[in-house]
Amino acid sequence: MNKIILIKYGELTTKKANRNQFINLLDTNIKNSLKNYNIKITKNRVRMFIEVLNEEDFEIIINKLSKIFGIHSIVIANKTDNNIDNIKKEVLKITKEKNFNTFKIETKRSNKNFPIKSMEFNKELGGLILKNIPNIKVDVHNPELLIKVEIRDNDTYIYNEEIKGSGGYPVGVAGKGLLMLSGGIDSPVAGYLAMKRGIKIDCLYFESPPHTSEMAKNKVKELVKKLSNYESNIKLHIINFTNIQENIYKNINPDYMITIMRRMMYRISEKIMNKYNYLVLINGESIGQVASQTLNSMRVINNVTNIPVIRPVACLDKLEIIDIAKKIDTYETSILPYEDCCTIFLPKHPVINPKLEKCIEYETKFNYEILIEDAINNMETIDINNEKSKYNF
Ligand code: ATP
Ligand code: MG
């Protein structure tokens, strides 16, 4: 088979100094994602080439590649050597398979030893096509069929279709972050957007059994699986939050329960981040969406820590978040009706403008530090890729 997949790098080509690191990481991520397929990868500073050794895998591989960050576009090209007659034969073969009225040839000759200049070669190939296919015309401005011919050092690549890649940076290039993942719509989207910027994520889920069910936990695992389409080594940390939550319920003024609960979540997240060297905390907070996400609430909640927190969906409308959730296939799982620990003790009037002094005062009512230590010592960590089971909902 002379078909080959050609990868055009995303934004990374603008980052000159880090270029090799970017390309090597992209290479590793692609190999991880395609580890069950028989392929051969070669790469240089501008392109990556993937030979698919079993033709029947082609479509699945293209689909997997379309989810890998750091890829601008994916091209299926016909490959030939740099012999002029062979290139002509290949160009003619591709054009004869297509249905079109107007066309254009675009040659890029990065191999300057190739004896014909790009413009001249365009004309030669154009003439050849006009001679062999009836009733067609050249249109350099708006052609129905654009054939690209890339003449490189050892080979020539001929193609006309480019599939859009996911863009962004290769996952991992920005370092490691911790995503607070609930079963809702927002946090998986936040995780996806963080990965797109090159952050390698693991997830943290707070559960409150028996108030939250095994099904709610499975839902979160399923969401991690969906996010694993974009990066295959995501771990899920699970914190048992029951004791803390029950103490909040017993001791805290109902209006402040959610505020205090979220302060506890941030405290625990910070400790986990320090223990495992995560650089940033990521969550699905969106400004104004609920009482705990007013700017005032966010400030009072965030006050327990200095760790950097990013909120990728902070400035998106719910509908915009839903659009992304649908695109990344987390939406249907997110709307399954299982309770979250945030919703089970939901007070009637959660405070919209919490006061920091009040939080501090309320928090003296129980010894949360011991409970936090205990929760972290009992944290469970799951490697989702090794979980064979399918979750039934
Ligand atoms: P989502 O749709 O992501 O559940 P939400 O609108 O329901 O968000 P909240 O419940 O207030 O908002 O939670 C805000 C953010 O806090 C979530 O997006 C998530 O990042 C984090 N969070 C909430 N509950 C949990 C939980 N049980 N475990 C881990 N993180 C959580
Ligand atoms: Mg939620």
PDB file of N, CA, C and O in Angstrom, residues 315-383:
ATOM      1  N   CYS A 315     -15.925  31.264  32.151  1.00  0.00           N
ATOM      2  CA  CYS A 315     -16.559  32.333  31.361  1.00  0.00           C
ATOM      3  C   CYS A 315     -17.428  31.810  30.222  1.00  0.00           C
ATOM      4  O   CYS A 315     -17.744  32.559  29.301  1.00  0.00           O
ATOM      5  N   LEU A 316     -17.786  30.534  30.272  1.00  0.00           N
ATOM      6  CA  LEU A 316     -18.668  30.015  29.218  1.00  0.00           C
ATOM      7  C   LEU A 316     -20.108  29.957  29.719  1.00  0.00           C
ATOM      8  O   LEU A 316     -20.358  29.751  30.899  1.00  0.00           O
ATOM      9  N   ASP A 317     -21.040  30.147  28.813  1.00  0.00           N
ATOM     10  CA  ASP A 317     -22.456  29.930  29.137  1.00  0.00           C
ATOM     11  C   ASP A 317     -22.710  28.433  29.265  1.00  0.00           C
ATOM     12  O   ASP A 317     -22.006  27.639  28.669  1.00  0.00           O
ATOM     13  N   LYS A 318     -23.765  28.097  30.009  1.00  0.00           N
ATOM     14  CA  LYS A 318     -24.090  26.672  30.155  1.00  0.00           C
ATOM     15  C   LYS A 318     -24.270  26.009  28.785  1.00  0.00           C
ATOM     16  O   LYS A 318     -23.815  24.892  28.560  1.00  0.00           O
ATOM     17  N   LEU A 319     -24.923  26.730  27.861  1.00  0.00           N
ATOM     18  CA  LEU A 319     -25.162  26.116  26.552  1.00  0.00           C
ATOM     19  C   LEU A 319     -23.859  25.862  25.790  1.00  0.00           C
ATOM     20  O   LEU A 319     -23.727  24.869  25.081  1.00  0.00           O
ATOM     21  N   GLU A 320     -22.922  26.752  25.983  1.00  0.00           N
ATOM     22  CA  GLU A 320     -21.619  26.548  25.338  1.00  0.00           C
ATOM     23  C   GLU A 320     -20.911  25.332  25.945  1.00  0.00           C
ATOM     24  O   GLU A 320     -20.272  24.549  25.248  1.00  0.00           O
ATOM     25  N   ILE A 321     -21.063  25.190  27.267  1.00  0.00           N
ATOM     26  CA  ILE A 321     -20.436  24.037  27.941  1.00  0.00           C
ATOM     27  C   ILE A 321     -21.091  22.742  27.443  1.00  0.00           C
ATOM     28  O   ILE A 321     -20.421  21.760  27.136  1.00  0.00           O
ATOM     29  N   ILE A 322     -22.420  22.785  27.330  1.00  0.00           N
ATOM     30  CA  ILE A 322     -23.147  21.593  26.862  1.00  0.00           C
ATOM     31  C   ILE A 322     -22.713  21.213  25.442  1.00  0.00           C
ATOM     32  O   ILE A 322     -22.536  20.039  25.124  1.00  0.00           O
ATOM     33  N   ASP A 323     -22.522  22.212  24.607  1.00  0.00           N
ATOM     34  CA  ASP A 323     -22.066  21.934  23.231  1.00  0.00           C
ATOM     35  C   ASP A 323     -20.756  21.144  23.240  1.00  0.00           C
ATOM     36  O   ASP A 323     -20.591  20.177  22.497  1.00  0.00           O
ATOM     37  N   ILE A 324     -19.831  21.589  24.086  1.00  0.00           N
ATOM     38  CA  ILE A 324     -18.538  20.889  24.143  1.00  0.00           C
ATOM     39  C   ILE A 324     -18.738  19.484  24.732  1.00  0.00           C
ATOM     40  O   ILE A 324     -18.194  18.503  24.227  1.00  0.00           O
ATOM     41  N   ALA A 325     -19.579  19.393  25.778  1.00  0.00           N
ATOM     42  CA  ALA A 325     -19.827  18.087  26.405  1.00  0.00           C
ATOM     43  C   ALA A 325     -20.377  17.089  25.380  1.00  0.00           C
ATOM     44  O   ALA A 325     -20.009  15.916  25.369  1.00  0.00           O
ATOM     45  N   LYS A 326     -21.226  17.587  24.492  1.00  0.00           N
ATOM     46  CA  LYS A 326     -21.770  16.701  23.447  1.00  0.00           C
ATOM     47  C   LYS A 326     -20.674  16.301  22.470  1.00  0.00           C
ATOM     48  O   LYS A 326     -20.571  15.141  22.072  1.00  0.00           O
ATOM     49  N   LYS A 327     -19.875  17.274  22.116  1.00  0.00           N
ATOM     50  CA  LYS A 327     -18.803  17.004  21.151  1.00  0.00           C
ATOM     51  C   LYS A 327     -17.822  15.953  21.682  1.00  0.00           C
ATOM     52  O   LYS A 327     -17.357  15.104  20.937  1.00  0.00           O
ATOM     53  N   ILE A 328     -17.535  16.010  22.963  1.00  0.00           N
ATOM     54  CA  ILE A 328     -16.545  15.072  23.512  1.00  0.00           C
ATOM     55  C   ILE A 328     -17.208  13.829  24.106  1.00  0.00           C
ATOM     56  O   ILE A 328     -16.567  13.022  24.765  1.00  0.00           O
ATOM     57  N   ASP A 329     -18.516  13.718  23.895  1.00  0.00           N
ATOM     58  CA  ASP A 329     -19.259  12.515  24.256  1.00  0.00           C
ATOM     59  C   ASP A 329     -19.331  12.254  25.763  1.00  0.00           C
ATOM     60  O   ASP A 329     -19.400  11.106  26.196  1.00  0.00           O
ATOM     61  N   THR A 330     -19.314  13.303  26.572  1.00  0.00           N
ATOM     62  CA  THR A 330     -19.497  13.099  28.016  1.00  0.00           C
ATOM     63  C   THR A 330     -20.923  13.461  28.447  1.00  0.00           C
ATOM     64  O   THR A 330     -21.361  13.079  29.523  1.00  0.00           O
ATOM     65  N   TYR A 331     -21.628  14.181  27.593  1.00  0.00           N
ATOM     66  CA  TYR A 331     -22.928  14.741  27.976  1.00  0.00           C
ATOM     67  C   TYR A 331     -23.925  13.674  28.436  1.00  0.00           C
ATOM     68  O   TYR A 331     -24.512  13.778  29.511  1.00  0.00           O
ATOM     69  N   GLU A 332     -24.084  12.635  27.621  1.00  0.00           N
ATOM     70  CA  GLU A 332     -25.097  11.614  27.934  1.00  0.00           C
ATOM     71  C   GLU A 332     -24.797  10.936  29.272  1.00  0.00           C
ATOM     72  O   GLU A 332     -25.714  10.564  29.998  1.00  0.00           O
ATOM     73  N   THR A 333     -23.531  10.764  29.572  1.00  0.00           N
ATOM     74  CA  THR A 333     -23.165  10.167  30.869  1.00  0.00           C
ATOM     75  C   THR A 333     -23.434  11.180  31.987  1.00  0.00           C
ATOM     76  O   THR A 333     -23.980  10.826  33.034  1.00  0.00           O
ATOM     77  N   SER A 334     -23.065  12.425  31.764  1.00  0.00           N
ATOM     78  CA  SER A 334     -23.221  13.450  32.800  1.00  0.00           C
ATOM     79  C   SER A 334     -24.678  13.653  33.221  1.00  0.00           C
ATOM     80  O   SER A 334     -24.948  13.980  34.374  1.00  0.00           O
ATOM     81  N   ILE A 335     -25.601  13.465  32.282  1.00  0.00           N
ATOM     82  CA  ILE A 335     -27.003  13.734  32.662  1.00  0.00           C
ATOM     83  C   ILE A 335     -27.700  12.507  33.268  1.00  0.00           C
ATOM     84  O   ILE A 335     -28.873  12.577  33.617  1.00  0.00           O
ATOM     85  N   LEU A 336     -26.982  11.411  33.433  1.00  0.00           N
ATOM     86  CA  LEU A 336     -27.578  10.280  34.152  1.00  0.00           C
ATOM     87  C   LEU A 336     -27.924  10.759  35.572  1.00  0.00           C
ATOM     88  O   LEU A 336     -27.166  11.510  36.176  1.00  0.00           O
ATOM     89  N   PRO A 337     -29.035  10.293  36.112  1.00  0.00           N
ATOM     90  CA  PRO A 337     -29.603  10.973  37.288  1.00  0.00           C
ATOM     91  C   PRO A 337     -29.044  10.535  38.645  1.00  0.00           C
ATOM     92  O   PRO A 337     -29.784  10.387  39.577  1.00  0.00           O
ATOM     93  N   TYR A 338     -27.734  10.340  38.780  1.00  0.00           N
ATOM     94  CA  TYR A 338     -27.246   9.927  40.096  1.00  0.00           C
ATOM     95  C   TYR A 338     -26.746  11.111  40.900  1.00  0.00           C
ATOM     96  O   TYR A 338     -26.123  12.024  40.373  1.00  0.00           O
ATOM     97  N   GLU A 339     -27.004  11.040  42.189  1.00  0.00           N
ATOM     98  CA  GLU A 339     -26.734  12.157  43.089  1.00  0.00           C
ATOM     99  C   GLU A 339     -25.231  12.410  43.266  1.00  0.00           C
ATOM    100  O   GLU A 339     -24.414  11.505  43.172  1.00  0.00           O
ATOM    101  N   ASP A 340     -24.901  13.675  43.514  1.00  0.00           N
ATOM    102  CA  ASP A 340     -23.531  14.058  43.818  1.00  0.00           C
ATOM    103  C   ASP A 340     -23.498  14.479  45.279  1.00  0.00           C
ATOM    104  O   ASP A 340     -24.524  14.843  45.845  1.00  0.00           O
ATOM    105  N   CYS A 341     -22.295  14.430  45.876  1.00  0.00           N
ATOM    106  CA  CYS A 341     -22.241  14.799  47.294  1.00  0.00           C
ATOM    107  C   CYS A 341     -22.608  16.264  47.509  1.00  0.00           C
ATOM    108  O   CYS A 341     -22.996  16.656  48.607  1.00  0.00           O
ATOM    109  N   CYS A 342     -22.483  17.099  46.466  1.00  0.00           N
ATOM    110  CA  CYS A 342     -22.874  18.502  46.611  1.00  0.00           C
ATOM    111  C   CYS A 342     -24.380  18.650  46.700  1.00  0.00           C
ATOM    112  O   CYS A 342     -24.883  19.642  47.218  1.00  0.00           O
ATOM    113  N   THR A 343     -25.097  17.725  46.122  1.00  0.00           N
ATOM    114  CA  THR A 343     -26.546  17.919  46.018  1.00  0.00           C
ATOM    115  C   THR A 343     -27.307  17.271  47.169  1.00  0.00           C
ATOM    116  O   THR A 343     -28.432  17.661  47.458  1.00  0.00           O
ATOM    117  N   ILE A 344     -26.687  16.300  47.866  1.00  0.00           N
ATOM    118  CA  ILE A 344     -27.513  15.566  48.843  1.00  0.00           C
ATOM    119  C   ILE A 344     -27.865  16.363  50.086  1.00  0.00           C
ATOM    120  O   ILE A 344     -28.920  16.174  50.652  1.00  0.00           O
ATOM    121  N   PHE A 345     -26.972  17.251  50.508  1.00  0.00           N
ATOM    122  CA  PHE A 345     -27.299  18.046  51.693  1.00  0.00           C
ATOM    123  C   PHE A 345     -27.594  19.499  51.307  1.00  0.00           C
ATOM    124  O   PHE A 345     -27.278  20.430  52.030  1.00  0.00           O
ATOM    125  N   LEU A 346     -28.158  19.666  50.152  1.00  0.00           N
ATOM    126  CA  LEU A 346     -28.343  21.021  49.636  1.00  0.00           C
ATOM    127  C   LEU A 346     -29.277  21.843  50.527  1.00  0.00           C
ATOM    128  O   LEU A 346     -30.433  21.492  50.723  1.00  0.00           O
ATOM    129  N   PRO A 347     -28.781  22.958  51.091  1.00  0.00           N
ATOM    130  CA  PRO A 347     -29.651  23.782  51.932  1.00  0.00           C
ATOM    131  C   PRO A 347     -30.642  24.581  51.096  1.00  0.00           C
ATOM    132  O   PRO A 347     -30.450  24.738  49.886  1.00  0.00           O
ATOM    133  N   LYS A 348     -31.683  25.107  51.757  1.00  0.00           N
ATOM    134  CA  LYS A 348     -32.707  25.872  51.031  1.00  0.00           C
ATOM    135  C   LYS A 348     -32.157  27.188  50.504  1.00  0.00           C
ATOM    136  O   LYS A 348     -32.448  27.607  49.397  1.00  0.00           O
ATOM    137  N   HIS A 349     -31.343  27.846  51.348  1.00  0.00           N
ATOM    138  CA  HIS A 349     -30.843  29.174  50.967  1.00  0.00           C
ATOM    139  C   HIS A 349     -29.336  29.264  51.082  1.00  0.00           C
ATOM    140  O   HIS A 349     -28.831  29.940  51.984  1.00  0.00           O
ATOM    141  N   PRO A 350     -28.606  28.618  50.202  1.00  0.00           N
ATOM    142  CA  PRO A 350     -27.146  28.715  50.305  1.00  0.00           C
ATOM    143  C   PRO A 350     -26.707  30.163  50.145  1.00  0.00           C
ATOM    144  O   PRO A 350     -27.262  30.906  49.329  1.00  0.00           O
ATOM    145  N   VAL A 351     -25.744  30.584  50.966  1.00  0.00           N
ATOM    146  CA  VAL A 351     -25.356  31.983  50.984  1.00  0.00           C
ATOM    147  C   VAL A 351     -24.662  32.377  49.667  1.00  0.00           C
ATOM    148  O   VAL A 351     -23.863  31.633  49.119  1.00  0.00           O
ATOM    149  N   ILE A 352     -25.038  33.561  49.177  1.00  0.00           N
ATOM    150  CA  ILE A 352     -24.477  34.036  47.905  1.00  0.00           C
ATOM    151  C   ILE A 352     -23.271  34.935  48.153  1.00  0.00           C
ATOM    152  O   ILE A 352     -22.330  34.968  47.378  1.00  0.00           O
ATOM    153  N   ASN A 353     -23.330  35.660  49.301  1.00  0.00           N
ATOM    154  CA  ASN A 353     -22.210  36.523  49.672  1.00  0.00           C
ATOM    155  C   ASN A 353     -21.625  36.101  51.014  1.00  0.00           C
ATOM    156  O   ASN A 353     -21.792  36.807  52.021  1.00  0.00           O
ATOM    157  N   PRO A 354     -20.959  34.960  51.050  1.00  0.00           N
ATOM    158  CA  PRO A 354     -20.454  34.482  52.345  1.00  0.00           C
ATOM    159  C   PRO A 354     -19.376  35.410  52.904  1.00  0.00           C
ATOM    160  O   PRO A 354     -18.697  36.092  52.135  1.00  0.00           O
ATOM    161  N   LYS A 355     -19.299  35.447  54.245  1.00  0.00           N
ATOM    162  CA  LYS A 355     -18.275  36.275  54.911  1.00  0.00           C
ATOM    163  C   LYS A 355     -17.169  35.348  55.407  1.00  0.00           C
ATOM    164  O   LYS A 355     -17.442  34.333  56.051  1.00  0.00           O
ATOM    165  N   LEU A 356     -15.946  35.753  55.133  1.00  0.00           N
ATOM    166  CA  LEU A 356     -14.801  34.922  55.513  1.00  0.00           C
ATOM    167  C   LEU A 356     -14.765  34.678  57.030  1.00  0.00           C
ATOM    168  O   LEU A 356     -14.543  33.552  57.486  1.00  0.00           O
ATOM    169  N   GLU A 357     -15.046  35.734  57.817  1.00  0.00           N
ATOM    170  CA  GLU A 357     -14.973  35.591  59.287  1.00  0.00           C
ATOM    171  C   GLU A 357     -15.965  34.538  59.776  1.00  0.00           C
ATOM    172  O   GLU A 357     -15.679  33.778  60.700  1.00  0.00           O
ATOM    173  N   LYS A 358     -17.107  34.514  59.139  1.00  0.00           N
ATOM    174  CA  LYS A 358     -18.115  33.531  59.556  1.00  0.00           C
ATOM    175  C   LYS A 358     -17.634  32.114  59.264  1.00  0.00           C
ATOM    176  O   LYS A 358     -17.827  31.208  60.067  1.00  0.00           O
ATOM    177  N   CYS A 359     -17.028  31.937  58.102  1.00  0.00           N
ATOM    178  CA  CYS A 359     -16.507  30.609  57.748  1.00  0.00           C
ATOM    179  C   CYS A 359     -15.499  30.163  58.807  1.00  0.00           C
ATOM    180  O   CYS A 359     -15.554  29.037  59.303  1.00  0.00           O
ATOM    181  N   ILE A 360     -14.601  31.079  59.127  1.00  0.00           N
ATOM    182  CA  ILE A 360     -13.549  30.739  60.085  1.00  0.00           C
ATOM    183  C   ILE A 360     -14.162  30.391  61.443  1.00  0.00           C
ATOM    184  O   ILE A 360     -13.780  29.404  62.080  1.00  0.00           O
ATOM    185  N   GLU A 361     -15.154  31.168  61.823  1.00  0.00           N
ATOM    186  CA  GLU A 361     -15.832  30.893  63.103  1.00  0.00           C
ATOM    187  C   GLU A 361     -16.531  29.526  63.076  1.00  0.00           C
ATOM    188  O   GLU A 361     -16.341  28.703  63.962  1.00  0.00           O
ATOM    189  N   TYR A 362     -17.297  29.261  62.042  1.00  0.00           N
ATOM    190  CA  TYR A 362     -18.016  27.981  61.957  1.00  0.00           C
ATOM    191  C   TYR A 362     -17.049  26.790  61.947  1.00  0.00           C
ATOM    192  O   TYR A 362     -17.340  25.736  62.491  1.00  0.00           O
ATOM    193  N   GLU A 363     -15.933  26.999  61.303  1.00  0.00           N
ATOM    194  CA  GLU A 363     -15.004  25.870  61.143  1.00  0.00           C
ATOM    195  C   GLU A 363     -14.324  25.478  62.462  1.00  0.00           C
ATOM    196  O   GLU A 363     -13.676  24.435  62.529  1.00  0.00           O
ATOM    197  N   THR A 364     -14.472  26.336  63.489  1.00  0.00           N
ATOM    198  CA  THR A 364     -13.913  25.938  64.795  1.00  0.00           C
ATOM    199  C   THR A 364     -14.826  24.908  65.475  1.00  0.00           C
ATOM    200  O   THR A 364     -14.479  24.336  66.499  1.00  0.00           O
ATOM    201  N   LYS A 365     -15.995  24.667  64.908  1.00  0.00           N
ATOM    202  CA  LYS A 365     -16.967  23.808  65.596  1.00  0.00           C
ATOM    203  C   LYS A 365     -16.671  22.318  65.475  1.00  0.00           C
ATOM    204  O   LYS A 365     -17.288  21.507  66.148  1.00  0.00           O
ATOM    205  N   PHE A 366     -15.782  21.947  64.587  1.00  0.00           N
ATOM    206  CA  PHE A 366     -15.349  20.535  64.575  1.00  0.00           C
ATOM    207  C   PHE A 366     -13.897  20.464  64.103  1.00  0.00           C
ATOM    208  O   PHE A 366     -13.411  21.371  63.423  1.00  0.00           O
ATOM    209  N   ASN A 367     -13.247  19.379  64.501  1.00  0.00           N
ATOM    210  CA  ASN A 367     -11.827  19.269  64.205  1.00  0.00           C
ATOM    211  C   ASN A 367     -11.627  18.687  62.807  1.00  0.00           C
ATOM    212  O   ASN A 367     -11.420  17.480  62.633  1.00  0.00           O
ATOM    213  N   TYR A 368     -11.724  19.577  61.840  1.00  0.00           N
ATOM    214  CA  TYR A 368     -11.699  19.071  60.456  1.00  0.00           C
ATOM    215  C   TYR A 368     -10.316  18.566  60.029  1.00  0.00           C
ATOM    216  O   TYR A 368     -10.193  17.725  59.164  1.00  0.00           O
ATOM    217  N   GLU A 369      -9.261  19.081  60.689  1.00  0.00           N
ATOM    218  CA  GLU A 369      -7.918  18.691  60.229  1.00  0.00           C
ATOM    219  C   GLU A 369      -7.694  17.191  60.344  1.00  0.00           C
ATOM    220  O   GLU A 369      -7.133  16.566  59.443  1.00  0.00           O
ATOM    221  N   ILE A 370      -8.148  16.639  61.457  1.00  0.00           N
ATOM    222  CA  ILE A 370      -7.994  15.190  61.658  1.00  0.00           C
ATOM    223  C   ILE A 370      -8.808  14.428  60.611  1.00  0.00           C
ATOM    224  O   ILE A 370      -8.349  13.444  60.034  1.00  0.00           O
ATOM    225  N   LEU A 371     -10.006  14.934  60.377  1.00  0.00           N
ATOM    226  CA  LEU A 371     -10.871  14.252  59.397  1.00  0.00           C
ATOM    227  C   LEU A 371     -10.251  14.297  57.992  1.00  0.00           C
ATOM    228  O   LEU A 371     -10.330  13.334  57.232  1.00  0.00           O
ATOM    229  N   ILE A 372      -9.630  15.421  57.676  1.00  0.00           N
ATOM    230  CA  ILE A 372      -8.984  15.559  56.365  1.00  0.00           C
ATOM    231  C   ILE A 372      -7.805  14.590  56.255  1.00  0.00           C
ATOM    232  O   ILE A 372      -7.652  13.882  55.253  1.00  0.00           O
ATOM    233  N   GLU A 373      -6.984  14.547  57.297  1.00  0.00           N
ATOM    234  CA  GLU A 373      -5.849  13.599  57.311  1.00  0.00           C
ATOM    235  C   GLU A 373      -6.346  12.186  57.053  1.00  0.00           C
ATOM    236  O   GLU A 373      -5.813  11.439  56.239  1.00  0.00           O
ATOM    237  N   ASP A 374      -7.387  11.856  57.799  1.00  0.00           N
ATOM    238  CA  ASP A 374      -7.943  10.518  57.732  1.00  0.00           C
ATOM    239  C   ASP A 374      -8.457  10.206  56.314  1.00  0.00           C
ATOM    240  O   ASP A 374      -8.199   9.137  55.751  1.00  0.00           O
ATOM    241  N   ALA A 375      -9.155  11.178  55.737  1.00  0.00           N
ATOM    242  CA  ALA A 375      -9.706  10.966  54.386  1.00  0.00           C
ATOM    243  C   ALA A 375      -8.573  10.744  53.385  1.00  0.00           C
ATOM    244  O   ALA A 375      -8.653   9.873  52.507  1.00  0.00           O
ATOM    245  N   ILE A 376      -7.506  11.516  53.529  1.00  0.00           N
ATOM    246  CA  ILE A 376      -6.397  11.380  52.574  1.00  0.00           C
ATOM    247  C   ILE A 376      -5.666  10.047  52.777  1.00  0.00           C
ATOM    248  O   ILE A 376      -5.298   9.375  51.808  1.00  0.00           O
ATOM    249  N   ASN A 377      -5.502   9.652  54.032  1.00  0.00           N
ATOM    250  CA  ASN A 377      -4.845   8.365  54.283  1.00  0.00           C
ATOM    251  C   ASN A 377      -5.631   7.196  53.701  1.00  0.00           C
ATOM    252  O   ASN A 377      -5.060   6.161  53.382  1.00  0.00           O
ATOM    253  N   ASN A 378      -6.929   7.380  53.583  1.00  0.00           N
ATOM    254  CA  ASN A 378      -7.758   6.285  53.047  1.00  0.00           C
ATOM    255  C   ASN A 378      -8.138   6.471  51.584  1.00  0.00           C
ATOM    256  O   ASN A 378      -9.039   5.813  51.076  1.00  0.00           O
ATOM    257  N   MET A 379      -7.428   7.363  50.932  1.00  0.00           N
ATOM    258  CA  MET A 379      -7.767   7.626  49.523  1.00  0.00           C
ATOM    259  C   MET A 379      -7.527   6.368  48.671  1.00  0.00           C
ATOM    260  O   MET A 379      -6.547   5.654  48.850  1.00  0.00           O
ATOM    261  N   GLU A 380      -8.449   6.151  47.740  1.00  0.00           N
ATOM    262  CA  GLU A 380      -8.309   5.014  46.821  1.00  0.00           C
ATOM    263  C   GLU A 380      -7.907   5.589  45.457  1.00  0.00           C
ATOM    264  O   GLU A 380      -8.417   6.634  45.050  1.00  0.00           O
ATOM    265  N   THR A 381      -6.974   4.942  44.766  1.00  0.00           N
ATOM    266  CA  THR A 381      -6.602   5.424  43.432  1.00  0.00           C
ATOM    267  C   THR A 381      -6.806   4.299  42.415  1.00  0.00           C
ATOM    268  O   THR A 381      -6.364   3.177  42.627  1.00  0.00           O
ATOM    269  N   ILE A 382      -7.504   4.642  41.353  1.00  0.00           N
ATOM    270  CA  ILE A 382      -7.835   3.629  40.342  1.00  0.00           C
ATOM    271  C   ILE A 382      -7.190   3.982  39.016  1.00  0.00           C
ATOM    272  O   ILE A 382      -7.198   5.134  38.591  1.00  0.00           O
ATOM    273  N   ASP A 383      -6.620   2.967  38.393  1.00  0.00           N
ATOM    274  CA  ASP A 383      -6.106   3.133  37.042  1.00  0.00           C
ATOM    275  C   ASP A 383      -7.218   2.684  36.089  1.00  0.00           C
ATOM    276  O   ASP A 383      -7.450   1.498  35.908  1.00  0.00           O
TER     277      ASP A 383
END
